[in-house]
Amino acid sequence: MKINDVLILAGGKGTRVKSRSKGLPKVLMKINKRPFIDIQVDWLKKQNIKNFYLLLKYKNSLITKYFLSKKDIDNINFFFINEKEYLGTGGAIKNALRYRKKNEHCLVVNGDTFFYKKNIKSFINYHLKNKSMLTIGCSLKKDIKRYGKVYTNGNILNRIDPPKGISESGYVYSGILIISPKIIQEFYLRKFSIEKFIKYFSKKNKTFVFKFLSKNFFYDYGTESSYDKVKKIGF
């Protein structure tokens, strides 16, 4: 089995970065004069991803128009899946997989997350080796106050606590996972977060955890301060 497809969660309003976005969807906000989605797509192309499914809602026409105008996207395929209503991150994945019409496992990444100078081949191989139905990527953060802390039993997920606003170090969910379409398509809800689904699935089945060793593996710009930090780093 190979992982050739990625679902990019790109439908959010970006409420917490409203003063920086100037009305643009988050994935079109610029880092070093480039729309962030370009940086993410370039990185994923290096991971041998061939099929890109963009899960859209907020100002989806701007994102679609941007990609249709691009001329440097040879040898990869783009699919645009527009939600009619906000379904939550988990609901968006479930909805998208109905259109994908494939049974192969796929990669899922947050549209506001960047994985810095890191090859994820080991992450994919780990998922396949364990014959996992769901594997989440985690990385170590010095300050997890705006993240949920990940607890494991060996390489199996125990739980993810919600953010508590407490400054401490720990492993956090990095906004990247590999999933079997079947398990989320059978989930009983239509609107839900991916974190809710992970919690539900992990109570009944094994959710594998892959820990990226680099302390600076991932950055996200879900808030104004984190966006300003990402802009300084540059990529």
Short mmCIF file of C-alpha atoms in Angstrom, two decimals, residues 4-225:
data_model
loop_
_atom_site.label_atom_id
_atom_site.label_comp_id
_atom_site.label_asym_id
_atom_site.label_seq_id
_atom_site.Cartn_x
_atom_site.Cartn_y
_atom_site.Cartn_z
CA ASN A 4 -0.68 8.99 -2.48
CA ASP A 5 -3.54 11.21 -1.34
CA VAL A 6 -3.81 14.06 1.12
CA LEU A 7 -6.85 15.85 2.50
CA ILE A 8 -6.08 19.46 3.45
CA LEU A 9 -8.48 21.02 5.94
CA ALA A 10 -8.89 24.52 4.53
CA GLY A 11 -12.46 25.54 5.27
CA GLY A 12 -12.11 27.57 8.46
CA LYS A 13 -12.97 31.26 8.84
CA GLY A 14 -9.69 32.15 10.56
CA THR A 15 -11.50 34.11 13.27
CA ARG A 16 -8.44 34.24 15.54
CA VAL A 17 -6.25 35.76 12.79
CA LYS A 18 -8.87 38.12 11.44
CA SER A 19 -6.74 41.24 11.90
CA ARG A 20 -3.92 39.65 9.86
CA SER A 21 -5.88 37.89 7.13
CA LYS A 22 -7.44 41.01 5.54
CA GLY A 23 -10.45 38.96 4.60
CA LEU A 24 -8.54 36.14 2.91
CA PRO A 25 -8.98 32.46 3.75
CA LYS A 26 -6.15 31.33 6.03
CA VAL A 27 -4.47 29.19 3.37
CA LEU A 28 -4.05 32.25 1.15
CA MET A 29 -2.41 34.36 3.85
CA LYS A 30 1.16 35.09 2.85
CA ILE A 31 4.43 33.95 4.35
CA ASN A 32 7.45 35.57 2.66
CA LYS A 33 5.14 36.93 -0.06
CA ARG A 34 3.83 33.44 -0.88
CA PRO A 35 0.36 32.12 -0.08
CA PHE A 36 0.84 29.58 2.67
CA ILE A 37 -0.87 26.83 0.68
CA ASP A 38 1.97 27.01 -1.87
CA ILE A 39 4.51 26.28 0.85
CA GLN A 40 2.45 23.37 2.12
CA VAL A 41 1.82 21.90 -1.35
CA ASP A 42 5.54 22.13 -2.23
CA TRP A 43 6.39 20.24 0.96
CA LEU A 44 3.79 17.55 0.32
CA LYS A 45 4.96 17.09 -3.27
CA LYS A 46 8.37 16.18 -1.86
CA GLN A 47 6.63 13.45 0.16
CA ASN A 48 5.46 11.88 -3.13
CA ILE A 49 1.86 12.96 -2.64
CA LYS A 50 0.08 12.99 -6.00
CA ASN A 51 -3.56 13.78 -5.23
CA PHE A 52 -4.59 16.86 -3.26
CA TYR A 53 -8.11 17.15 -1.89
CA LEU A 54 -8.83 20.66 -0.60
CA LEU A 55 -11.71 20.69 1.90
CA LEU A 56 -13.26 24.12 1.56
CA LYS A 57 -16.04 26.32 2.95
CA TYR A 58 -15.09 29.91 3.82
CA LYS A 59 -14.56 31.93 0.61
CA ASN A 60 -13.96 28.69 -1.26
CA SER A 61 -14.19 30.39 -4.66
CA LEU A 62 -11.04 32.43 -3.94
CA ILE A 63 -9.04 29.27 -3.25
CA THR A 64 -10.40 27.43 -6.27
CA LYS A 65 -9.73 30.42 -8.52
CA TYR A 66 -6.17 30.69 -7.21
CA PHE A 67 -5.33 27.09 -8.07
CA LEU A 68 -7.02 27.16 -11.44
CA SER A 69 -4.78 30.11 -12.37
CA LYS A 70 -1.57 28.30 -11.43
CA LYS A 71 0.68 26.90 -14.13
CA ASP A 72 3.29 25.08 -12.02
CA ILE A 73 1.28 22.13 -10.79
CA ASP A 74 2.25 19.47 -13.30
CA ASN A 75 2.12 15.79 -12.31
CA ILE A 76 -0.24 16.36 -9.37
CA ASN A 77 -4.02 16.45 -9.19
CA PHE A 78 -6.25 18.87 -7.31
CA PHE A 79 -9.81 18.21 -6.20
CA PHE A 80 -11.97 20.87 -4.55
CA ILE A 81 -14.64 19.70 -2.12
CA ASN A 82 -16.93 22.51 -1.01
CA GLU A 83 -19.03 22.09 2.12
CA LYS A 84 -22.57 23.43 1.98
CA GLU A 85 -22.44 24.03 5.72
CA TYR A 86 -19.76 23.90 8.40
CA LEU A 87 -19.30 20.29 9.43
CA GLY A 88 -16.31 20.55 11.76
CA THR A 89 -12.90 19.11 10.92
CA GLY A 90 -14.02 15.50 11.39
CA GLY A 91 -17.26 16.03 9.51
CA ALA A 92 -15.35 17.67 6.66
CA ILE A 93 -13.10 14.60 6.36
CA LYS A 94 -16.07 12.23 6.43
CA ASN A 95 -17.84 14.29 3.77
CA ALA A 96 -14.76 14.47 1.54
CA LEU A 97 -14.15 10.74 1.62
CA ARG A 98 -17.62 10.18 0.10
CA TYR A 99 -16.42 12.03 -3.00
CA ARG A 100 -13.01 10.42 -3.05
CA LYS A 101 -14.50 6.97 -3.68
CA LYS A 102 -11.33 5.12 -2.71
CA ASN A 103 -10.61 2.65 0.05
CA GLU A 104 -6.91 3.43 0.33
CA HIS A 105 -5.65 5.09 3.48
CA CYS A 106 -4.90 8.80 3.15
CA LEU A 107 -2.94 11.55 4.82
CA VAL A 108 -4.81 14.42 6.49
CA VAL A 109 -3.21 17.75 7.43
CA ASN A 110 -4.47 21.02 8.84
CA GLY A 111 -4.45 23.86 6.34
CA ASP A 112 -2.71 26.23 8.77
CA THR A 113 0.10 23.89 9.76
CA PHE A 114 3.60 23.62 8.36
CA PHE A 115 6.03 20.77 8.93
CA TYR A 116 9.47 22.28 8.82
CA LYS A 117 12.24 20.52 6.86
CA LYS A 118 10.89 17.10 7.78
CA ASN A 119 10.41 14.02 5.66
CA ILE A 120 7.39 11.99 6.76
CA LYS A 121 8.40 8.74 5.08
CA SER A 122 9.09 7.23 8.50
CA PHE A 123 5.63 8.31 9.67
CA ILE A 124 3.97 6.63 6.69
CA ASN A 125 6.08 3.47 7.04
CA TYR A 126 5.24 3.31 10.74
CA HIS A 127 1.51 3.43 9.95
CA LEU A 128 1.79 0.71 7.31
CA LYS A 129 4.07 -1.53 9.38
CA ASN A 130 1.59 -1.53 12.27
CA LYS A 131 -1.33 -2.17 9.91
CA SER A 132 -2.95 0.75 11.66
CA MET A 133 -6.39 2.14 10.89
CA LEU A 134 -5.53 5.48 12.50
CA THR A 135 -2.13 6.98 13.28
CA ILE A 136 -1.65 10.49 14.61
CA GLY A 137 1.56 12.50 14.50
CA CYS A 138 2.75 14.25 17.65
CA SER A 139 5.67 16.47 18.48
CA LEU A 140 7.24 17.91 21.58
CA LYS A 141 6.44 21.49 22.53
CA LYS A 142 8.09 23.50 25.26
CA ASP A 143 4.86 25.35 25.96
CA ILE A 144 1.58 23.54 25.35
CA LYS A 145 -0.82 26.03 26.95
CA ARG A 146 -2.89 26.43 23.78
CA TYR A 147 -2.70 22.75 22.81
CA GLY A 148 -4.14 19.56 24.20
CA LYS A 149 -1.58 17.29 25.85
CA VAL A 150 -1.14 13.79 24.41
CA TYR A 151 -0.81 10.81 26.76
CA THR A 152 0.29 7.41 25.49
CA ASN A 153 0.75 3.87 26.65
CA GLY A 154 3.85 2.95 24.70
CA ASN A 155 3.00 3.76 21.10
CA ILE A 156 -0.77 3.59 21.66
CA LEU A 157 -2.86 6.68 22.36
CA ASN A 158 -4.31 6.88 25.84
CA ARG A 159 -5.98 10.27 25.66
CA ILE A 160 -5.65 13.87 24.51
CA ASP A 161 -6.54 16.39 27.18
CA PRO A 162 -8.17 19.65 26.06
CA PRO A 163 -6.03 22.81 26.33
CA LYS A 164 -5.76 24.00 29.92
CA GLY A 165 -3.86 27.25 29.42
CA ILE A 166 -1.01 25.95 31.57
CA SER A 167 2.59 26.54 30.49
CA GLU A 168 4.38 23.19 30.52
CA SER A 169 6.19 20.95 28.07
CA GLY A 170 4.70 17.86 26.51
CA TYR A 171 3.65 16.09 23.36
CA VAL A 172 0.83 17.59 21.34
CA TYR A 173 -1.16 16.47 18.32
CA SER A 174 0.60 18.01 15.32
CA GLY A 175 -2.35 18.35 12.98
CA ILE A 176 -1.30 15.39 10.82
CA LEU A 177 -2.71 11.88 10.67
CA ILE A 178 -3.18 8.86 8.43
CA ILE A 179 -6.60 7.26 8.38
CA SER A 180 -8.60 4.45 6.84
CA PRO A 181 -11.70 5.92 5.13
CA LYS A 182 -13.88 3.12 6.46
CA ILE A 183 -13.56 3.94 10.14
CA ILE A 184 -14.62 7.58 9.88
CA GLN A 185 -17.35 6.94 7.31
CA GLU A 186 -18.97 4.60 9.84
CA PHE A 187 -18.91 7.25 12.61
CA TYR A 188 -22.41 8.03 13.86
CA LEU A 189 -22.23 11.85 13.71
CA ARG A 190 -22.29 14.15 10.67
CA LYS A 191 -20.85 17.29 12.30
CA PHE A 192 -17.90 16.75 14.60
CA SER A 193 -14.28 17.65 15.24
CA ILE A 194 -11.46 15.28 14.36
CA GLU A 195 -10.44 15.34 18.04
CA LYS A 196 -13.88 14.01 19.00
CA PHE A 197 -13.53 11.18 16.51
CA ILE A 198 -10.01 10.31 17.71
CA LYS A 199 -11.33 10.10 21.28
CA TYR A 200 -14.25 7.89 20.20
CA PHE A 201 -12.15 5.56 18.07
CA SER A 202 -9.38 5.24 20.65
CA LYS A 203 -11.78 3.95 23.29
CA LYS A 204 -12.64 0.96 21.11
CA ASN A 205 -9.57 0.42 18.97
CA LYS A 206 -5.86 1.07 18.89
CA THR A 207 -4.83 4.53 17.75
CA PHE A 208 -1.12 4.53 17.06
CA VAL A 209 1.01 7.54 17.91
CA PHE A 210 4.12 8.52 15.98
CA LYS A 211 6.38 10.93 17.84
CA PHE A 212 8.40 13.22 15.62
CA LEU A 213 11.70 13.74 17.39
CA SER A 214 12.40 17.30 16.27
CA LYS A 215 11.26 19.88 18.80
CA ASN A 216 10.59 22.28 15.95
CA PHE A 217 8.77 19.84 13.72
CA PHE A 218 5.58 21.75 13.20
CA TYR A 219 4.34 25.32 13.33
CA ASP A 220 0.80 26.54 13.04
CA TYR A 221 -0.60 30.01 12.62
CA GLY A 222 -4.01 29.61 14.20
CA THR A 223 -3.59 32.79 16.25
CA GLU A 224 -2.24 36.26 15.54
CA SER A 225 0.87 35.72 17.68
#
